[in-house]
């Protein structure tokens, strides 16, 4: 770990006869399999894409600031809304969720590592290369322009003639592979790596929501994998899945997309629920109210999340039976979600509440997310949805649940766990400024959009005529968007200033930490726990504190710790997939150079890419990773 | 081949070596989770096929195309290969690496046979029936579903073959055993998917 | 992550009874019979279409349960989580099938 005081002499042979090769600088980050470093990689990459998506949002709002504006043309606007939605969901918030999961979950369950450190790295690199591929579209002939849902027939080669949608299908395919790998890794980690005594019903809520989220990822992502394959085949090799003229059916795409897409929004929000369930009890100095009902509600939301996809399709004409069915199932989700809201409120009730920055975000989350939930129930009513469909009311709704829900949750989590990840406390003063500018800007941007929608403004229009009562509200919305941008800049400033301060955060910097991650140094040593802790109840660390202990009771004597080796292979595999994806995408193009044309048109570029990937897999299989050991005498030197 | 007792005496391998280490147990569990996802993957492909199976666009229909004897032969081959991979795992549990290798070789051979039959079938359709990927929505769905399964078979053949090579160098250890066990689970899963393919694609195609 | 205190369980002396090939051959024979019934129901012709579809699906499901239970060891101890996650996968797959049968084409 670069920033930890822990240094080993590379030439010194370690125990068990394995010598360990230590990389430094960039190579250290490319080859790392340490979940804490992968967390930081996810955070940097996710933050970068989040910035791109946010910049696209600002451009969209500038275009809509006044009627008949000509800041952007219609084509650019379509590309911007498509890329804003796609980038934010797949490349912005999901990696930040994975960043927090990686940084926190092994610590919370008392594990030294994840179940599959190698796959963990592979998941990150495939996500990153998928995201890069998608964003290359801006400089390689035009971004996708068929909306983040890429509805057919608009997204078929008949109507989307550039490579834009190909970048969408291939880019998301590769990024989605990374997400699926990450999901499987966290499922296995939580099932097998929990410390002694930590039964499922003693796990922190964030570990529970991560577990359930990973299960949703496992069952939802294969559906979009197939959907993207079908669309790719239609566009590149002339298949007929969605071509009406040859017997295909565009509705099929909508179904497949939303069978994935609706669970996807629960993939986004459940981790936020988990974060809020950690932050609120900590700063109320009270145990989470209704822990088991929280667990039950999470499972129920996950199950119902798969049963509601067609509420995105009420207006396609599925008929009254289907519409009624999906209306009812959608409204049912309000029940477990309501349970959660009340549990958070009752956790604070009678607690000694401290309004630190993380808690401000958590407390701000509750009413904001509830508003998004309420408009969700409104949209669930099929007859009303015929009015709301494809208007700004929908835009307001999903920004309330995703930004007002998830992003506030992520801010809470980042401020809360920042000292654990980096050993430095973010400035509380700047944090509070971030909160107030961001949440005010947020409501200013999106609250008025409810009314724009009800008055009939459609989503995805690149401009509108004056004097339809849209003018003032759009201006207000754009001002709000800039205020959110200011909030983000304050947050980045906070990060920058904090990074220049000494890393002196205490192990338990909030002083009321309840879970295992606060029982070890900030940032934790490479092996997390010198001795695996013994868990004696919910909120394991708090339980020890109330018994008068300052640290966890160990479950094992001090011993040599086995660590996995750093490796280049996950990076290489992802590079291979990236090359193969690009090669396949351009396989039907004409090129000026004969040689380049020969390479692409005969799928040779694809073959080279796949060869790199499968070759790396073969290397991984043939050469066993013996790992290396950290010996007890080296542990003793640590400040624990 | 040496006698089983001589083989067993050479190294002491725990009973069920695939579950002897935490890494091994994680690998097996993680692979089961992956198969849960694979079930959804094939489920979506089956759903696509079922939605489009009658959309023949004036091209050949399922009833005109499919020949049951060929499908029956392919089914039989894959079923036998599933049985031989069970025998391979039994040999592994008895710590008889040579027998394990032989059963794996038989499994790979049968898998190759299945793949050759499938390639032959596809080439017949393309050359003699004018039934290609672009013919109709039905043809696209057919080739994608059956082709995905075929690609899984091809990957399984390569995978098991690599494992055979590995074991010839490293022997049967607590590192190689989980890999073999997991590849056998994968092979059975391929067979299970095929059960649904011959039922839903071929037999239902004949029934109409 | 293992520390070196963890020794493989093999060090402990257990008497394991290796199951013979017999039961797997029985499963194989059952699979062949179920497959034959399915093929016969179609090849014979003249069977009512709805009835044939029911036979086909029952035969397929039976065969899959047999093979997953015995050949993939799901009936053995310690397979609760694999069973839960496989059932989850099959459930979502079933949802997709329902979608394709009822909500893609309509009059």
PDB file of C-alpha atoms in Angstrom, chain A residues 16 112-113 191 193 218-219 249 255 303 306-307 309 316-318 322 326 560 562 629, chain C residues 1-6 81 84-85 88-89 91-92 95-96 99-100 103-106:
ATOM      1  CA  UNK A  16       7.384 -20.198   2.848  1.00  0.00           C
ATOM      2  CA  UNK A 112      -8.849  -9.793   5.260  1.00  0.00           C
ATOM      3  CA  UNK A 113      -9.858  -9.696   1.618  1.00  0.00           C
ATOM      4  CA  UNK A 191     -21.299 -15.724   2.049  1.00  0.00           C
ATOM      5  CA  UNK A 193     -15.606 -14.544   4.354  1.00  0.00           C
ATOM      6  CA  UNK A 218     -26.431 -11.424 -10.918  1.00  0.00           C
ATOM      7  CA  UNK A 219     -29.988 -11.948 -12.125  1.00  0.00           C
ATOM      8  CA  UNK A 249     -40.710  -7.154 -32.889  1.00  0.00           C
ATOM      9  CA  UNK A 255     -39.276  -5.945 -22.439  1.00  0.00           C
ATOM     10  CA  UNK A 303     -38.028  -9.514  -5.358  1.00  0.00           C
ATOM     11  CA  UNK A 306     -38.140  -7.963 -10.855  1.00  0.00           C
ATOM     12  CA  UNK A 307     -41.923  -8.071 -11.054  1.00  0.00           C
ATOM     13  CA  UNK A 309     -40.748  -3.927 -15.398  1.00  0.00           C
ATOM     14  CA  UNK A 316     -47.396   0.329 -25.518  1.00  0.00           C
ATOM     15  CA  UNK A 317     -50.817  -1.335 -25.362  1.00  0.00           C
ATOM     16  CA  UNK A 318     -50.205  -4.472 -23.330  1.00  0.00           C
ATOM     17  CA  UNK A 322     -51.122  -6.632 -17.797  1.00  0.00           C
ATOM     18  CA  UNK A 326     -47.995  -4.224 -13.103  1.00  0.00           C
ATOM     19  CA  UNK A 560       1.419 -15.418   9.317  1.00  0.00           C
ATOM     20  CA  UNK A 562      -1.386 -15.135   3.300  1.00  0.00           C
ATOM     21  CA  UNK A 629       2.977 -14.161   3.430  1.00  0.00           C
TER      22      UNK A 629
ATOM     23  CA  UNK C   1      -7.840 -15.935   3.089  1.00  0.00           C
ATOM     24  CA  UNK C   2      -6.213 -18.871   4.759  1.00  0.00           C
ATOM     25  CA  UNK C   3      -3.627 -18.640   7.441  1.00  0.00           C
ATOM     26  CA  UNK C   4      -1.316 -21.528   7.839  1.00  0.00           C
ATOM     27  CA  UNK C   5      -3.087 -22.834  10.893  1.00  0.00           C
ATOM     28  CA  UNK C   6      -5.815 -24.028   8.563  1.00  0.00           C
ATOM     29  CA  UNK C  81     -27.022 -21.521  -1.370  1.00  0.00           C
ATOM     30  CA  UNK C  84     -31.324 -20.867  -3.781  1.00  0.00           C
ATOM     31  CA  UNK C  85     -29.364 -19.060  -6.478  1.00  0.00           C
ATOM     32  CA  UNK C  88     -33.564 -17.581  -8.412  1.00  0.00           C
ATOM     33  CA  UNK C  89     -32.053 -17.801 -11.880  1.00  0.00           C
ATOM     34  CA  UNK C  91     -37.439 -17.971 -11.609  1.00  0.00           C
ATOM     35  CA  UNK C  92     -36.237 -14.886 -13.501  1.00  0.00           C
ATOM     36  CA  UNK C  95     -40.508 -14.557 -15.875  1.00  0.00           C
ATOM     37  CA  UNK C  96     -38.844 -13.850 -19.228  1.00  0.00           C
ATOM     38  CA  UNK C  99     -43.220 -12.178 -20.975  1.00  0.00           C
ATOM     39  CA  UNK C 100     -42.407 -13.677 -24.363  1.00  0.00           C
ATOM     40  CA  UNK C 103     -46.796  -9.700 -23.815  1.00  0.00           C
ATOM     41  CA  UNK C 104     -44.890  -9.521 -27.085  1.00  0.00           C
ATOM     42  CA  UNK C 105     -47.656 -10.200 -29.571  1.00  0.00           C
ATOM     43  CA  UNK C 106     -51.284  -9.307 -29.048  1.00  0.00           C
TER      44      UNK C 106
END
